[in-house]
PDB file of C-alpha atoms in Angstrom:
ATOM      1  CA  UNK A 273       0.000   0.000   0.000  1.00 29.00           C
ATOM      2  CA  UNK A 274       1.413   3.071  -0.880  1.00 30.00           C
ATOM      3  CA  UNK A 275       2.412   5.885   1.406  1.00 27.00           C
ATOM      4  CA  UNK A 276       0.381   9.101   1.269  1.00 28.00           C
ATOM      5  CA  UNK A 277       1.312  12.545   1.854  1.00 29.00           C
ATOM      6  CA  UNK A 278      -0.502  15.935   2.362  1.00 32.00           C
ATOM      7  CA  UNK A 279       0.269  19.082   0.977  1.00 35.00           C
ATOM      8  CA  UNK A 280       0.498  22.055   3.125  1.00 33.00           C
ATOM      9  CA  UNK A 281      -0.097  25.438   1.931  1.00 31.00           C
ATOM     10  CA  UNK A 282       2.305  28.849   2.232  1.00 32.00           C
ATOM     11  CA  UNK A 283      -0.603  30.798   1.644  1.00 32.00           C
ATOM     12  CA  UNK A 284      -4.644  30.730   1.130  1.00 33.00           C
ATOM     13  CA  UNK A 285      -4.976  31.322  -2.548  1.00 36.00           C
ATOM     14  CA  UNK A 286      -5.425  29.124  -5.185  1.00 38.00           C
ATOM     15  CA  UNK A 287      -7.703  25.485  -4.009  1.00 40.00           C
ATOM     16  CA  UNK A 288      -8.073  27.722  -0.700  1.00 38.00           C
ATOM     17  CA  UNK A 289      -9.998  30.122  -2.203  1.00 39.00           C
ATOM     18  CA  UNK A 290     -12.464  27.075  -3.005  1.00 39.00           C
ATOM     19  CA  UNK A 291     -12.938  24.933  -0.713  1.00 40.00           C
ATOM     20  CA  UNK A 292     -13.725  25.398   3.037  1.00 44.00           C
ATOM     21  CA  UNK A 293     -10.659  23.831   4.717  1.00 43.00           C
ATOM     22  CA  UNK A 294      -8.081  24.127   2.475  1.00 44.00           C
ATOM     23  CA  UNK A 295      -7.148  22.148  -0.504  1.00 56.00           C
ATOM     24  CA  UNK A 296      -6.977  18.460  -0.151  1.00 68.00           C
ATOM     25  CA  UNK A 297      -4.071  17.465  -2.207  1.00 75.00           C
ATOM     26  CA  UNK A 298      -2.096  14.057  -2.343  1.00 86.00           C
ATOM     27  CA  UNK A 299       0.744  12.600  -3.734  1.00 87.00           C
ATOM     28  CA  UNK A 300       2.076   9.097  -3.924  1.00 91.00           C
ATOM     29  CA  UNK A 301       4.246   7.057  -3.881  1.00 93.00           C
ATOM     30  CA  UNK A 302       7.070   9.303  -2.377  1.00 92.00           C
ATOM     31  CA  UNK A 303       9.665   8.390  -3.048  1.00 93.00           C
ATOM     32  CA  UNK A 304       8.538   6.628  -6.498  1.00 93.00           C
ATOM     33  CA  UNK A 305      10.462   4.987  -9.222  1.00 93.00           C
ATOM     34  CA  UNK A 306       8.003   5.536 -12.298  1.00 93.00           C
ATOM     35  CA  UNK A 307       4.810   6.983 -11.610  1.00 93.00           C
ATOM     36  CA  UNK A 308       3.411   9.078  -9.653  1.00 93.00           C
ATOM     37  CA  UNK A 309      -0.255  10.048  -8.604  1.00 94.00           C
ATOM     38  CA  UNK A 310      -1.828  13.553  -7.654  1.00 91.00           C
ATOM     39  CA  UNK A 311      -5.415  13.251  -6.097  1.00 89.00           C
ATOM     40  CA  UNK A 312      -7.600  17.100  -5.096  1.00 83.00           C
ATOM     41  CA  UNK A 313     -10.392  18.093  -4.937  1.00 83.00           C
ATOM     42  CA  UNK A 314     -12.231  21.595  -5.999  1.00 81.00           C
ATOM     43  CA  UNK A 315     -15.236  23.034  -6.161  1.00 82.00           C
ATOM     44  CA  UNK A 316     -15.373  24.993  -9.223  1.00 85.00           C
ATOM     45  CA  UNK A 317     -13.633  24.470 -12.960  1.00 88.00           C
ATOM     46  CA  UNK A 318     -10.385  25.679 -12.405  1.00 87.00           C
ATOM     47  CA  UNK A 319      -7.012  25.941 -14.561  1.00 91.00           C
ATOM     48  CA  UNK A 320      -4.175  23.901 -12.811  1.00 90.00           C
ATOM     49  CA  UNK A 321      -0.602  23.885 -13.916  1.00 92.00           C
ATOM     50  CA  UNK A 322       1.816  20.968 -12.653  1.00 92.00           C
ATOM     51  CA  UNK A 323       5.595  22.086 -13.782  1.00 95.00           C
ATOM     52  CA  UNK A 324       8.206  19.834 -12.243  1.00 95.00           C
ATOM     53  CA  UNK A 325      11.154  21.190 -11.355  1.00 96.00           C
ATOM     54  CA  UNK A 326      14.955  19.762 -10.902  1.00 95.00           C
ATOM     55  CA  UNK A 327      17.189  20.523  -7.470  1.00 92.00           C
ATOM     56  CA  UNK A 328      19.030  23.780  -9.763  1.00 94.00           C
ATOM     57  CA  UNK A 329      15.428  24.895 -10.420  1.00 94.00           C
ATOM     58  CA  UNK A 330      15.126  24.414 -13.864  1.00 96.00           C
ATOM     59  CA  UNK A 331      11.682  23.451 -15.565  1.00 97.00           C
ATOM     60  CA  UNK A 332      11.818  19.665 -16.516  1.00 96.00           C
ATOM     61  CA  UNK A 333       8.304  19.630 -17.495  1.00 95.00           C
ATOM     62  CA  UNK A 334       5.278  20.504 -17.625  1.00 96.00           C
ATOM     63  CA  UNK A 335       2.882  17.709 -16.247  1.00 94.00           C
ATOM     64  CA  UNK A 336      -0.319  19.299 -16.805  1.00 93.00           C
ATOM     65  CA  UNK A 337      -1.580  22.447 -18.242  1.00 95.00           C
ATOM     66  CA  UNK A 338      -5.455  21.868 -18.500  1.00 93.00           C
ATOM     67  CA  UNK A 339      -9.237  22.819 -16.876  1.00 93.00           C
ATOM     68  CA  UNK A 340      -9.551  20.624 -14.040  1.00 90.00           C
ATOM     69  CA  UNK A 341     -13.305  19.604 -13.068  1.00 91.00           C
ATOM     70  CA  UNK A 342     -15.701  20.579  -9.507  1.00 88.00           C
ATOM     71  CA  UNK A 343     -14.983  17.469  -7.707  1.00 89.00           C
ATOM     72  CA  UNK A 344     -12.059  14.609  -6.768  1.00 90.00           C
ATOM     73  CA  UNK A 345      -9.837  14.790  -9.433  1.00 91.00           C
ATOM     74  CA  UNK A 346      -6.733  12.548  -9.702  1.00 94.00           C
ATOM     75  CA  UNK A 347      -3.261  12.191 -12.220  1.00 92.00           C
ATOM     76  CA  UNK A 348      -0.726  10.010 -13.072  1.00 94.00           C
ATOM     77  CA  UNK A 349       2.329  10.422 -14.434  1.00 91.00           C
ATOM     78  CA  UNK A 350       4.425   8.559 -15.967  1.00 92.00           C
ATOM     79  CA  UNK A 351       8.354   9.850 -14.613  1.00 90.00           C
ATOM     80  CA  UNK A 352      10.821   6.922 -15.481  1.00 91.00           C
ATOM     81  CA  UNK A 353      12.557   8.828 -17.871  1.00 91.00           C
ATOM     82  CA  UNK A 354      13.968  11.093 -14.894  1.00 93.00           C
ATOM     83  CA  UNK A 355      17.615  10.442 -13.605  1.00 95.00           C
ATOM     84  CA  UNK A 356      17.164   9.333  -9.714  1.00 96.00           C
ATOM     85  CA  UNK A 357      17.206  12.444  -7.157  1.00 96.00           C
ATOM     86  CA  UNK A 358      14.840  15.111  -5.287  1.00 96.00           C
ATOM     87  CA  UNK A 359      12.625  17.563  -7.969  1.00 95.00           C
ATOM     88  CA  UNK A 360       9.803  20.185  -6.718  1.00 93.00           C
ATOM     89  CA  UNK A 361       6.596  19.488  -8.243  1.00 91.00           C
ATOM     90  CA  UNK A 362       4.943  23.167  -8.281  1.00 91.00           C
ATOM     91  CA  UNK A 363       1.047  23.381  -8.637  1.00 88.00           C
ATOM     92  CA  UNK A 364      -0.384  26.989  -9.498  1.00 88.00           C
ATOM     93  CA  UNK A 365      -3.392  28.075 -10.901  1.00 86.00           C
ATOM     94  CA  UNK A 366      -2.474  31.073 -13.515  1.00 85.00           C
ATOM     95  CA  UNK A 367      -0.403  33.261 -11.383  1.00 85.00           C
ATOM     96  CA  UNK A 368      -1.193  32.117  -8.299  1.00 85.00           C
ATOM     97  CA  UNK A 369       0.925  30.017  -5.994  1.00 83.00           C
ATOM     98  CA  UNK A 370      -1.318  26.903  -5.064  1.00 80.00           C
ATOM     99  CA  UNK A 371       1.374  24.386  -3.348  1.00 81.00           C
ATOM    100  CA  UNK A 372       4.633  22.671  -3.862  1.00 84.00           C
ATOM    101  CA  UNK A 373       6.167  19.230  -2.331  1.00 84.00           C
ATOM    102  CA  UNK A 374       9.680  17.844  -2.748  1.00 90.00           C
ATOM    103  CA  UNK A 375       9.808  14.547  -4.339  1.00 92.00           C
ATOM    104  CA  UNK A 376      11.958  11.585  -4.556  1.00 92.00           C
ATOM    105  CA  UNK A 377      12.659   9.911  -7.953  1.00 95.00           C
ATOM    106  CA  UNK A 378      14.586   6.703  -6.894  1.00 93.00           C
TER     107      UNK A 378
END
């Protein structure tokens, strides 16, 4: 069973602005070794960007640039192509800061 971690917030804007208590976001397995899942929930449509980031903080990619739906919404991606070590996965809506988590590619 894999581990599961929530993601804290720096500051309420974003999935805050949206839901009562906060976002609800997870992400497992951490550390993975070639996939990864995001599960959160929101209330309204909402544009999401997932960038990935490396330890120098260079973009490695974008995950997901899309319209997420009102409700429990969850993503996998596929990461075996990265090298083993610690990236930032960064989640923001347009300009706004939503949360970020340190993950382990191993």
């Amino acid at each position: 069973m894999p581990c599961c971690i929530i993601l804290s917030l720096r500051r309420k804007v974003g999935f805050a602005s949206v839901l009562k208590n906060g976002p609800q976001v997870n992400l497992f397995p951490n550390p993975f070794a070639e996939q990864a899942t995001v599960n959160f929930a929101v209330t309204d449509y909402m544009d999401c960007t997932f960038n990935l980031y490396d330890i120098n903080g260079r973009l490695v990619k974008t995950l997901l640039d899309e319209q997420v739906k009102p409700g429990t919404n969850r993503f996998t991606f596929s990461l075996k192509y990265l090298v083993p070590g610690n990236y930032e996965l960064i989640i923001s809506s347009g300009s706004k800061f939503i949360s970020s988590k340190k993950i382990i590619k191993e």
